[in-house]
Coordinates of C-alpha atoms and ligand atoms in Angstrom, one line a residue:
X1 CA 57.4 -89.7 195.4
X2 CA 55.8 -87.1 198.2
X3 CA 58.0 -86.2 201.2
X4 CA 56.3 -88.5 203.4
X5 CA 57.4 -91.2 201.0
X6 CA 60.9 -89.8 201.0
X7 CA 61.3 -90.0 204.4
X8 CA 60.1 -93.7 204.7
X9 CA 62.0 -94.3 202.0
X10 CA 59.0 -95.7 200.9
X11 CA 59.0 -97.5 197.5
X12 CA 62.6 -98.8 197.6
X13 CA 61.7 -102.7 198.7
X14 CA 60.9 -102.7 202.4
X15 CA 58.7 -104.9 203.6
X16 CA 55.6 -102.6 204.6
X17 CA 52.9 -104.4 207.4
X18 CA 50.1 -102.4 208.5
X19 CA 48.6 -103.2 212.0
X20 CA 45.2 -101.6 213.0
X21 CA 44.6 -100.6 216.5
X22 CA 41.0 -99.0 217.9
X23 CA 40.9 -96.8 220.5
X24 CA 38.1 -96.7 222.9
X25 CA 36.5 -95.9 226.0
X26 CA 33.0 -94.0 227.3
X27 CA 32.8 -90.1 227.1
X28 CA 35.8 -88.4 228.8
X29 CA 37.4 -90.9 229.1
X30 CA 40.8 -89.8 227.6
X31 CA 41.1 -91.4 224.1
X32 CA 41.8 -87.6 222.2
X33 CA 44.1 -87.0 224.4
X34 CA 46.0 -90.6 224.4
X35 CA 46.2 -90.3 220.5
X36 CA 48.0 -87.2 220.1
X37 CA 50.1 -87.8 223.2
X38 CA 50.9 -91.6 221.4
X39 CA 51.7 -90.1 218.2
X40 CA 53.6 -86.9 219.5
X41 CA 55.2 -89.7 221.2
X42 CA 56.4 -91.3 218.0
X43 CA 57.6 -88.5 216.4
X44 CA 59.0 -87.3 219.0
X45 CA 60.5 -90.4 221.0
X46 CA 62.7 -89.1 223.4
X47 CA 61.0 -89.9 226.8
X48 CA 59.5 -93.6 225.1
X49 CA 62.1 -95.2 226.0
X50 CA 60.2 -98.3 227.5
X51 CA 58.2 -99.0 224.2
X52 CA 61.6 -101.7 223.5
X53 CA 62.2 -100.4 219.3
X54 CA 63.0 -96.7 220.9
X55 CA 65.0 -98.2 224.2
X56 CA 66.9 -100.2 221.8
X57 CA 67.3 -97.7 219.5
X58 CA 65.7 -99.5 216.7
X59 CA 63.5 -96.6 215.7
X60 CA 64.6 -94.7 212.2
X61 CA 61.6 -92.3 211.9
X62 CA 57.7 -91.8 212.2
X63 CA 56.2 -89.7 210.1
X64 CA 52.2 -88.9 209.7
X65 CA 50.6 -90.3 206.3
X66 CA 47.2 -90.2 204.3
X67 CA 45.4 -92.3 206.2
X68 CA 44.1 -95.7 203.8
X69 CA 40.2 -94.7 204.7
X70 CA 39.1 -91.9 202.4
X71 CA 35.8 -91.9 203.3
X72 CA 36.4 -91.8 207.3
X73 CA 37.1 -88.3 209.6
X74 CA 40.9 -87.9 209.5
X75 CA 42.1 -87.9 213.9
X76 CA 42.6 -83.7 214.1
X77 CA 46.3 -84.2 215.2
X78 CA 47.8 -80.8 214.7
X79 CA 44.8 -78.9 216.1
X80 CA 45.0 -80.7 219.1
X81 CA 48.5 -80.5 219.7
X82 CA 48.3 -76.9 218.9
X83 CA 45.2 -76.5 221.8
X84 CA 47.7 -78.3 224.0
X85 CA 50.6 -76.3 223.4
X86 CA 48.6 -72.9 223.1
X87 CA 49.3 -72.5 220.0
X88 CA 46.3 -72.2 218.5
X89 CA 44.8 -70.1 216.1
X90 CA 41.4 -69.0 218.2
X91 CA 42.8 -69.4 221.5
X92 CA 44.3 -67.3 224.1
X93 CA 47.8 -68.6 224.1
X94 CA 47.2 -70.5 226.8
X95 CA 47.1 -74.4 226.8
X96 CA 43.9 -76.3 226.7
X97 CA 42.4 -79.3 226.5
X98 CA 41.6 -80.3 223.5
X99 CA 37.9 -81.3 221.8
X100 CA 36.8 -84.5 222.9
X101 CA 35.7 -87.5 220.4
X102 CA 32.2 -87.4 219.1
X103 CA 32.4 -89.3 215.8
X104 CA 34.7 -91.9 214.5
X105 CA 38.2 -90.4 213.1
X106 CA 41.1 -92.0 211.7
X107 CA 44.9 -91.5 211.2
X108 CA 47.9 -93.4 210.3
X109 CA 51.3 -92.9 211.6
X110 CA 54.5 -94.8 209.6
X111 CA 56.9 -96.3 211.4
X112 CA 60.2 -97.0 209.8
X113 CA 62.3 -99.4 212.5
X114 CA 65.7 -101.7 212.7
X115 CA 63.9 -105.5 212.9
X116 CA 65.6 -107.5 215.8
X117 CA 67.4 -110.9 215.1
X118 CA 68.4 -112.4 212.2
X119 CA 65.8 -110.5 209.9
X120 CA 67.7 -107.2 210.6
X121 CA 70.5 -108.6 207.9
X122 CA 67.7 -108.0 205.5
X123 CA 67.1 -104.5 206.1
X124 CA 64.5 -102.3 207.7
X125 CA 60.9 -102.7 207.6
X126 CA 57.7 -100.3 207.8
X127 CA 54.7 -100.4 210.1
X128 CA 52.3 -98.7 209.4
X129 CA 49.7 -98.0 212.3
X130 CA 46.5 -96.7 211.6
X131 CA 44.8 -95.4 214.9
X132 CA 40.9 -95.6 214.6
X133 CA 39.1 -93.6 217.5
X134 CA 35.6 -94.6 218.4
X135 CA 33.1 -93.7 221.6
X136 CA 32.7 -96.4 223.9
X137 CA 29.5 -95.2 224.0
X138 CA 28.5 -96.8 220.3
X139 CA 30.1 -100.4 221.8
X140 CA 27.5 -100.6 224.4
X141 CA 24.8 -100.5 221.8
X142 CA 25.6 -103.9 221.1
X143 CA 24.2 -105.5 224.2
X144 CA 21.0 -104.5 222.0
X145 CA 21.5 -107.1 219.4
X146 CA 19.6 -109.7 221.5
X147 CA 17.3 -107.5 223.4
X148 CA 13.4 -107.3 221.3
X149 CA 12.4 -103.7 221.5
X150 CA 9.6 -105.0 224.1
X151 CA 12.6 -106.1 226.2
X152 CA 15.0 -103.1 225.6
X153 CA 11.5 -100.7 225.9
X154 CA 10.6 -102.6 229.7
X155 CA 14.6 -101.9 230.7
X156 CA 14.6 -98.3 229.5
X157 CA 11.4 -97.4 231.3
X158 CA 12.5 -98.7 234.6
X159 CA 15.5 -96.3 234.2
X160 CA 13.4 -93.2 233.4
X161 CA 11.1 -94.3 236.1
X162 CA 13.9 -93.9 238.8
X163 CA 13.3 -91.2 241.3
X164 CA 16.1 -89.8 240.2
X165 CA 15.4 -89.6 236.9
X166 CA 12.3 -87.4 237.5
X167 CA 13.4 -83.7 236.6
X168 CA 14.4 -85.1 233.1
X169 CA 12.4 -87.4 231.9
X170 CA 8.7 -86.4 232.9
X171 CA 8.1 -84.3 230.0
X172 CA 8.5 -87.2 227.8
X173 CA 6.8 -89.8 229.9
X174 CA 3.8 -87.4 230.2
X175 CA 3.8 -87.2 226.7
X176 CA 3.7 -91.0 226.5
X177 CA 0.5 -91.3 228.4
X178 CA -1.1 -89.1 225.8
X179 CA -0.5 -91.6 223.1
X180 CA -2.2 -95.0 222.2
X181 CA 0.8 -96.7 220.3
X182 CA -1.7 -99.8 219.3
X183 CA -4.3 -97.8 217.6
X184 CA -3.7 -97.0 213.8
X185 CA -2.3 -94.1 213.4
X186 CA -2.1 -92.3 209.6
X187 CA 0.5 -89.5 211.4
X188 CA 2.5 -92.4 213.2
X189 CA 5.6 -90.5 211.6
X190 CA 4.5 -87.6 213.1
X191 CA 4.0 -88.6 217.0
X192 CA 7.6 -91.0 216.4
X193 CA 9.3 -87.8 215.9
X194 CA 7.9 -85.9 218.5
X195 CA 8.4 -89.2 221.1
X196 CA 11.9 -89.5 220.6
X197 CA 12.7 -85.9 220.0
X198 CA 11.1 -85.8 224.0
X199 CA 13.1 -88.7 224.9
X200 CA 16.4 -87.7 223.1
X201 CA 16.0 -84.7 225.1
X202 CA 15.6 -86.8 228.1
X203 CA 18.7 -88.5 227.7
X204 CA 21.1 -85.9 227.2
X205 CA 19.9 -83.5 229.9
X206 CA 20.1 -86.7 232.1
X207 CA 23.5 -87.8 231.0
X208 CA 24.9 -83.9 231.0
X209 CA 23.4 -83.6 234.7
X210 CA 24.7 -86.8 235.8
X211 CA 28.1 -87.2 234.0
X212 CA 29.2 -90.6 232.3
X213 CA 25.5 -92.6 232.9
X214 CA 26.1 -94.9 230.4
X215 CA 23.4 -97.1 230.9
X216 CA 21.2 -95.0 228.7
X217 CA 21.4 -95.0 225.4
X218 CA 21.0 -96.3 222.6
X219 CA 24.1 -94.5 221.9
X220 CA 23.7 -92.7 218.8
X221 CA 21.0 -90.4 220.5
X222 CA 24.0 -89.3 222.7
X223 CA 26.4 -89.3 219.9
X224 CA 24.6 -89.2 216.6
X225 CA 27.8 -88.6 214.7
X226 CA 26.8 -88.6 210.9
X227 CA 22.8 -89.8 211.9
X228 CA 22.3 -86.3 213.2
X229 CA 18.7 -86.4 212.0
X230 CA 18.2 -89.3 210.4
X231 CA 14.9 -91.7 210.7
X232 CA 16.9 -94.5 212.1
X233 CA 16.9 -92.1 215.2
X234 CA 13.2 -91.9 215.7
X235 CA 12.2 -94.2 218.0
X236 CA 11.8 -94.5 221.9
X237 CA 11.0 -97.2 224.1
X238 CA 7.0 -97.8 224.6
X239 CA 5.4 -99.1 227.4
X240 CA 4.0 -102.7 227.1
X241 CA 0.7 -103.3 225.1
X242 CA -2.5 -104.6 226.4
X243 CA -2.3 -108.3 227.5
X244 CA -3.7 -110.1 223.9
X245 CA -3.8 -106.6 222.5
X246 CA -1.8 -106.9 218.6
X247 CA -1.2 -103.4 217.1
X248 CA -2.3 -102.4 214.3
X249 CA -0.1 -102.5 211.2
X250 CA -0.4 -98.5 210.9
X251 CA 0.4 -98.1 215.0
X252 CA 3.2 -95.9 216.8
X253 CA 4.5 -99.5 218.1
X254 CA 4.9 -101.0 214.6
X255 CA 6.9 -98.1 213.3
X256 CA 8.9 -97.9 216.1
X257 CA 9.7 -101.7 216.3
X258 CA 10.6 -101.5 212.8
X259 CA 12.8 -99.0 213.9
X260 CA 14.6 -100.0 216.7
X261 CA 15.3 -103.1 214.4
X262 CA 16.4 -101.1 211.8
X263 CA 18.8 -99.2 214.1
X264 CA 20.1 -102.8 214.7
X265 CA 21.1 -103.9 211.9
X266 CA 22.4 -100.8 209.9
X267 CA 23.1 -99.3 212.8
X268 CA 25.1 -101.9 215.3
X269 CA 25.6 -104.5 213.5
X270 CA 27.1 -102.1 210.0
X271 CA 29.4 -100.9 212.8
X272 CA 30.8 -103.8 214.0
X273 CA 31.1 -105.3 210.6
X274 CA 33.0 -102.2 209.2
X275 CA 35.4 -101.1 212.1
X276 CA 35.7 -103.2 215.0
X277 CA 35.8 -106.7 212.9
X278 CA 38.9 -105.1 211.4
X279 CA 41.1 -104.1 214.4
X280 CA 43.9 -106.3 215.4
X281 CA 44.4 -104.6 218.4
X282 CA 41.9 -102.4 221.0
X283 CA 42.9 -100.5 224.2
X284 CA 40.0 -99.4 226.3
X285 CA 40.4 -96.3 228.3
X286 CA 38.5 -96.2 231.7
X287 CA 39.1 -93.3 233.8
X288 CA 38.5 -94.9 237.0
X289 CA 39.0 -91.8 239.5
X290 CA 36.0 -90.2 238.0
X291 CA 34.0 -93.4 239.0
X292 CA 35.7 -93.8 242.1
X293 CA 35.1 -89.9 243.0
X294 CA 32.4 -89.3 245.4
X295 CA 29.5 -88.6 243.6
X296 CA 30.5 -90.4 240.8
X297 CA 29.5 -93.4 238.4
X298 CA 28.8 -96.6 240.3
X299 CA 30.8 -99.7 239.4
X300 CA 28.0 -101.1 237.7
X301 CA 28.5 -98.7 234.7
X302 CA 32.2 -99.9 234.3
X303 CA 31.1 -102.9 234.7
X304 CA 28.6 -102.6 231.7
X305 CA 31.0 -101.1 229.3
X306 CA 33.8 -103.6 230.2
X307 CA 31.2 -106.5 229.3
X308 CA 30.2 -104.7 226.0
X309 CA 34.0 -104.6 225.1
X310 CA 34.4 -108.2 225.4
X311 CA 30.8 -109.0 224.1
X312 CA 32.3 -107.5 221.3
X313 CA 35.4 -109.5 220.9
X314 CA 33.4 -112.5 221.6
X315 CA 30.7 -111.5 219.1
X316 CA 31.8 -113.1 215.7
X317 CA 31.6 -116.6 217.0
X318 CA 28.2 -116.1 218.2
X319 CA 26.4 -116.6 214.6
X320 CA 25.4 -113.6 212.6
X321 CA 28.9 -112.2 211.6
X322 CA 30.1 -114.3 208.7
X323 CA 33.3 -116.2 209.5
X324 CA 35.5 -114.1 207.9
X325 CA 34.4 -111.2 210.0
X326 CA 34.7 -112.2 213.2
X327 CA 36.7 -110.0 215.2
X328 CA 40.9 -110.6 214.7
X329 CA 41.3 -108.6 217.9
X330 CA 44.2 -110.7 219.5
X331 CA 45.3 -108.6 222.5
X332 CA 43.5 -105.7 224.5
X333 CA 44.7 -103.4 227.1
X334 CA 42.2 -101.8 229.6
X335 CA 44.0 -98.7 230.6
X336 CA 43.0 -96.7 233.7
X337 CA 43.2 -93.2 232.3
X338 CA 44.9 -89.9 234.1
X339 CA 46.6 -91.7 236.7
X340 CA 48.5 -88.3 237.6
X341 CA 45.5 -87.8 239.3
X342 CA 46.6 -90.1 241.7
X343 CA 49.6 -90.2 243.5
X344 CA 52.1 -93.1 242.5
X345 CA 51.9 -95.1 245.4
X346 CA 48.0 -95.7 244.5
X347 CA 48.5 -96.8 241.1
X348 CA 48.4 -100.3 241.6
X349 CA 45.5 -100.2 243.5
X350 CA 44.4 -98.3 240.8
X351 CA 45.3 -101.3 238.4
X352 CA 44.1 -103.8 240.9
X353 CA 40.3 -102.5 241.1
X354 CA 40.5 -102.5 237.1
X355 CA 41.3 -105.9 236.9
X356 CA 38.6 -107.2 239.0
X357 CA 36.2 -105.6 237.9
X358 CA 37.3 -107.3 234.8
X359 CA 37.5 -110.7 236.0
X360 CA 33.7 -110.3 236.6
X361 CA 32.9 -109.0 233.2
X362 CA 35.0 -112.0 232.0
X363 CA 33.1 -114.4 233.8
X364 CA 29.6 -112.7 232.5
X365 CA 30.1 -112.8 229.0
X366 CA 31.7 -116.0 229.0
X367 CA 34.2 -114.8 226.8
X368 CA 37.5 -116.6 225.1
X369 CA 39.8 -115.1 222.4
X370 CA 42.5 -112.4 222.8
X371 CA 45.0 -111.5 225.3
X372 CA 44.1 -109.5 228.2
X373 CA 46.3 -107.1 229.9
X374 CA 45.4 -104.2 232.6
X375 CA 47.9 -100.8 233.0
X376 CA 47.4 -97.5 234.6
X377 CA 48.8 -94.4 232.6
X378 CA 49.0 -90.8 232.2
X379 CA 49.2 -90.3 228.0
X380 CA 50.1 -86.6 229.4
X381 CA 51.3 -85.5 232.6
X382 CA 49.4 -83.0 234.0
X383 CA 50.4 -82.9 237.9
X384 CA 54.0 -83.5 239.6
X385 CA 54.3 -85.6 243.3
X386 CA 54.6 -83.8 246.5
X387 CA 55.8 -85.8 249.3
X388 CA 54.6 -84.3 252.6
X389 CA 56.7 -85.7 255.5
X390 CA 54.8 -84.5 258.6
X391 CA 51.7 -86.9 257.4
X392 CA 53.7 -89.1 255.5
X393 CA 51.4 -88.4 252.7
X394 CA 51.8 -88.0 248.6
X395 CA 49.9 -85.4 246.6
X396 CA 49.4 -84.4 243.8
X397 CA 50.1 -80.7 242.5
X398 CA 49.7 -78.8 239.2
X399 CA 47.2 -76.3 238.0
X400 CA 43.5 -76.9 238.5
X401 CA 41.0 -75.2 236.1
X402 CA 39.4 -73.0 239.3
X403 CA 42.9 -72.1 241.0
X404 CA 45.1 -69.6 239.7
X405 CA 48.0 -70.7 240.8
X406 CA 49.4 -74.7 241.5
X407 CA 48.0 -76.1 244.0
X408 CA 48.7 -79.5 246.0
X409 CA 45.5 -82.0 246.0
X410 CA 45.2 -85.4 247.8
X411 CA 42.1 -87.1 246.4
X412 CA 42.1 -89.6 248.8
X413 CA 43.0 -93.1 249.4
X414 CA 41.8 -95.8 247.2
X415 CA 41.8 -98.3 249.2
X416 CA 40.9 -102.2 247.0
X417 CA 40.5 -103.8 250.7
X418 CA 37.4 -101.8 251.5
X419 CA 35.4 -103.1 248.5
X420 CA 35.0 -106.4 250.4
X421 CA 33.7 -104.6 253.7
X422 CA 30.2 -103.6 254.7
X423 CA 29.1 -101.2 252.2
X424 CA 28.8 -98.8 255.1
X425 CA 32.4 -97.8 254.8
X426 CA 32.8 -96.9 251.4
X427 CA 31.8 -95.6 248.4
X428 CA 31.5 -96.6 244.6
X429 CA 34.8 -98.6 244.0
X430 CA 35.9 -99.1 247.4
X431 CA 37.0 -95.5 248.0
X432 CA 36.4 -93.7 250.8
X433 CA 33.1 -91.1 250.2
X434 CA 35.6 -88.3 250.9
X435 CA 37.4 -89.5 247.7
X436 CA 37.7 -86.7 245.2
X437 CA 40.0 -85.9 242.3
X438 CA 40.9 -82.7 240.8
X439 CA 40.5 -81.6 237.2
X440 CA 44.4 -80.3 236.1
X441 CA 45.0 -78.0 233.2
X442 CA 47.4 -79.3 231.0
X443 CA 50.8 -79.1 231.7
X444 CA 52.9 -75.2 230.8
X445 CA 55.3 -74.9 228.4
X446 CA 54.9 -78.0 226.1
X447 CA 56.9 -77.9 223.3
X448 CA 54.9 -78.8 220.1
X449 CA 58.2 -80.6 218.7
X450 CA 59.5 -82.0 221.9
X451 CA 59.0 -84.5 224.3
X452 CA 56.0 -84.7 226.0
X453 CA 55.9 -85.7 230.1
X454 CA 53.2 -88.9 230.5
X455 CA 53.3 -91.7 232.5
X456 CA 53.8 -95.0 231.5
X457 CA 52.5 -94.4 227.9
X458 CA 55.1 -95.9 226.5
X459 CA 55.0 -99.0 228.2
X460 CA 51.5 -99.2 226.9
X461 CA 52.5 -98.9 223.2
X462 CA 55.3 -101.4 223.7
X463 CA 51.7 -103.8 225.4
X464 CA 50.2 -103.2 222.6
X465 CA 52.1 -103.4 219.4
X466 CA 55.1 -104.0 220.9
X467 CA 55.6 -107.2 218.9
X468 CA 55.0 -105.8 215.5
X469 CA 58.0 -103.9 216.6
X470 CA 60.4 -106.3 216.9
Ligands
GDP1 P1 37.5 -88.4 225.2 O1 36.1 -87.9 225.4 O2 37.6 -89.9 225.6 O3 38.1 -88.1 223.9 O4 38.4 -87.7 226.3 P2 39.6 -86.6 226.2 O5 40.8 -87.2 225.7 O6 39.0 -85.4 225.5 O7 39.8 -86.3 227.7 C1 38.8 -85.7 228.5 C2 39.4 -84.8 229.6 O8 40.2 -85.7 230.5 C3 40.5 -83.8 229.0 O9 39.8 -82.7 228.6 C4 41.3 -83.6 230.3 O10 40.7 -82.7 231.2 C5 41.4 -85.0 230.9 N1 42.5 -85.8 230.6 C6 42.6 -86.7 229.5 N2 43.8 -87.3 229.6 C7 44.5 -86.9 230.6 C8 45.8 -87.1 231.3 O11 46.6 -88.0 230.8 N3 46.1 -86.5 232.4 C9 45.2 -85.6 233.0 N4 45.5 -84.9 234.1 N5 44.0 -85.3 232.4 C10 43.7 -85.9 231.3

C-alpha cells in the first residue's frame, strides 16, 4: 500500500465512487487557474466552508492520486502552485501567473468524507474526482459536424474578407487567387501545405492581434495540442468552384475536402466520443469583463461558445454517437471568471448578463438534458474592495502588472438595463464604452500549504458535486 493509499485508507472496504468533472472555457479564460485554486482548496479547506462536506465538517482528507488515464497529460499542479506562490524553480521569487491550458491534462484528487444520514452508520466513503481540463476552443469545432466544407469554406471567407481582417489574412488570400483548386494537380500535397500553412498563419496573427476571436478556427490550428504537424491540419477553406464545374479527382479541392472530413471525424467527433461523452459534470468558465471591456469581444462570441457547450450536451441524441455514448453530463455551471475584477456590488449584474445570454443560446440549440446553473467567482482573489465615500463608489485595488505599487481601479459600471437601450449608449454587453478592467498580479504572500483567498469558489464546488458529497 503507497502513502496515498494509507492516507485514504484505501483498501480497507469503503465504498469508492468516482465522479468525472470537465473543465472548460475559450483561451484565458481562467480554467488553470480554477483547478489549482479548486484543488489547493481541498487540500487545504480552511476558507471552503460553503462547499456543505467542509461546513459541516464531514471532510476527513484529500489527497492527490495517479490519475486513472495513463495515456492523458497529467494537470501540472505543483508547478502552478509553485508559479503562484513564487516558489518556483526558474522564477524570480516573485508570484506569477501560471501557464495557461493548451492541451488536454488530467488529475485526480481523493476525497475521503463522513456520508450524511443514515449511511454515515456504515462508515466513510471515497470520492474520487478526476478533473479533466480542455480548451473551449476544441468544443466550438463541433458546430462543424453539419457544416460541408463548401459551407464551412463560404463562412470562413466572409470572415477573412472583413475589412478588419485585412492586415492578416491578405497574404493567404493572395496566395489563393494564384491557385486553380479544380484542375488536377500531381503536387496537390504540396500547394495544401503551403495554403493552410498561409492560413494557419492567418489565424493566429489575427486571434493574437485581436484577443479571444473565437469565431475562427477550426480550433486545432489555434491549439494543435498533439496534431502539431500532422496532415489532418492541412486544409483551408477554398472559395466556391465554377457553377457546373466538378474537380478533378487529383484537385487541391478534393484533397482538402477529404480533409476537412477527415478532421471531422477523427478529429471532432474522436474527441467527443473519448472525453466529453464521459463527463458527469462540466463547468464552463467565461470571463465576461474581458468581453464587456471596451474594445473587447462582442457578445456574439459568447454567445457562439455557450451554444457549442450545449450543442454538445445535446449532441448524443442527435444520431451519430451510439446510445451508450451520449453525453451523461447531468448538471453544468457557467461561471463568470475573475469577478474580483469587479467590485461586489456588480456581481449580480455580472451573473445576470450570463444568464441571458444563456437563455438565448438555450433557445438556439433547442437543447434539453442537464441542469443548468449560472455563478460568478474568483477561484483566487487577486484584488481587495475600497469603498470611496465622497462618490459613494466601490473599487477595486491590488497590484496591476504595469504599476509598481497597489493601485485602486474602477472599471466601470456594468449596467444589464443598458443592453435593452439604443445601441448608441453602450458597448458590447451593455457596458458603458468607458468600461475597462485591470489585469492584477496575483495576490502576495500565498502560502503554498495554506488557505488560499477566492471568492465564491466554494460555493461553486458544493454546485457542482456537491451531491456526491453528501
Ligand atoms: P486558461 O487559458 O483558461 O487556462 O486561463 P488561466 O487560468 O491561465 O487564466 C488566464 C489569466 O487570467 C491568468 O493569467 C490571470 O491573469 C487571470 N486570472 C485567472 N483567474 C483569475 C482570478 O480568479 N482572479 C484574477 N484577478 N485573475 C485571474
Amino acid at each position: 500500500m503507497n502513502l496515498f493509499d494509507q492516507a485514504l485508507d484505501i483498501g480497507r472496504g469503503l465504498t469508492e465512487r468516482r465522479v468525472r468533472l470537465g473543465v472548460t472555457g475559450l483561451s484565458d479564460a481562467g480554467k488553470t487557474v480554477f483547478i489549482t485554486s479548486l484543488v489547493h482548496g481541498l487540500l487545504h479547506p480552511a476558507r471552503m466552508t460553503r462547499l456543505s462536506v467542509v461546513g459541516e465538517e464531514r471532510l476527513d482528507v484529500a489527497v492527490l492520486r495517479p490519475q486513472p488515464s495513463q495515456d492523458l497529460p497529467r494537470f501540472p499542479y505543483e508547478a502552478c502552485v509553485a508559479q503562484l506562490t513564487g516558489h518556483a524553480a526558474n522564477g524570480d521569487g516573485k508570484p506569477a501567473w501560471p501557464q495557461s491550458t493548451r492541451s488536454i491534462a488530467e488529475l485526480r484528487v481523493s476525497i475521503r468524507y463522513r456520508p450524511t444520514g443514515l449511511v454515515s452508520a456504515f462508515g466513510d466513503r471515497l470520492l474520487h474526482l478526476d478533473l479533466f481540463d480542455y480548451p473551449g476552443e476544441w468544443l466550438l469545432d463541433l458546430t462543424l459536424l453539419d457544416r460541408s466544407f463548401a459551407e464551412w469554406s463560404a463562412g470562413a471567407l466572409a470572415l477573412a474578407r472583413q475589412p478588419a481582417a485585412d492586415a492578416f489574412a491578405a497574404p493567404w488570400l493572395e496566395h489563393l487567387d494564384t491557385l486553380d483548386p479544380d484542375a488536377p494537380d500531381p503536387a496537390a500535397e504540396t500547394a495544401a501545405l503551403e495554403a493552410a500553412g498561409r492560413y494557419t498563419a492567418y489565424l493566429r496573427a489575427r486571434r493574437a492581434a485581436e484577443g479571444r476571436a473565437t469565431l475562427l478556427g477550426p480550433g486545432r490550428f489555434l491549439l494543435p495540442g498533439e496534431l502539431e504537424g500532422s496532415p489532418l491540419l492541412t486544409f483551408c477553406p477554398l472559395p466556391p468552384e465554377a457553377p457546373g464545374a466538378r474537380p478533378a479527382r487529383s484537385s487541391l479541392r478534393t484533397l482538402m475536402e477529404e480533409r476537412y472530413r477527415a478532421y471531422r471525424s477523427h478529429v471532432v467527433k474522436a474527441f467527443h466520443e473519448r472525453h466529453f461523452a464521459r463527463l458527469d459534470r462540466q463547468v464552463v468558465l467565461v470571463d465576461l469583463g474581458a468581453h464587456m471591456s471596451a474594445g473587447g469581444r462582442p457578445l456574439a462570441e459568447v454567445s457562439q461558445s455557450l451554444d457549442a457547450v450545449l450543442k454538445a450536451l445535446a449532441i448524443g441524441g442527435s444520431g451519430w454517437l451510439p446510445r451508450w455514448l451520449s453525453p451523461r453530463i447531468d448538471r453544468v455551471l457557467f461561471a463568470a471568471s475573475k469577478a474580483d475584477h469587479l467590485p461586489s456590488d456588480q456581481h449580480p449584474a455580472m451573473e445576470d448578463l450570463l444568464r441571458r445570454s444563456l437563455g438565448e443560446s438555450i433557445r438556439r440549440t433547442a437543447y434539453r438534458g442537464a441542469e443548468l446553473d449560472v455563478i460568478s467567482l474568483a477561484a483566487l482573489r487577486a484584488t481587495r474592495e475600497v469603498l470611496s465615500k465622497d462618490e459613494d463608489r466601490r473599487y477595486v485595488a491590488g497590484r496591476t502588472e504595469d504599476a509598481l505599487r497597489d493601485v485602486a481601479h474602477f472599471p466601470g459600471r456594468l449596467d444589464p438595463g443598458l443592453t435593452d437601450r439604443g445601441p448608441a449608449d453602450r458597448g458590447p454587453w451593455g457596458a458603458r464604452d468607458s468600461f475597462r478592467i485591470a489585469r492584477f498580479l496575483p495576490p502576495p504572500g500565498l502560502d503554498p500549504a495554506g488557505p488560499w483567498p477566492h471568492l465564491r469558489l466554494d460555493r461553486a464546488v458544493e454546485m457542482l458535486i456537491g451531491d456526491w458529497l453528501a
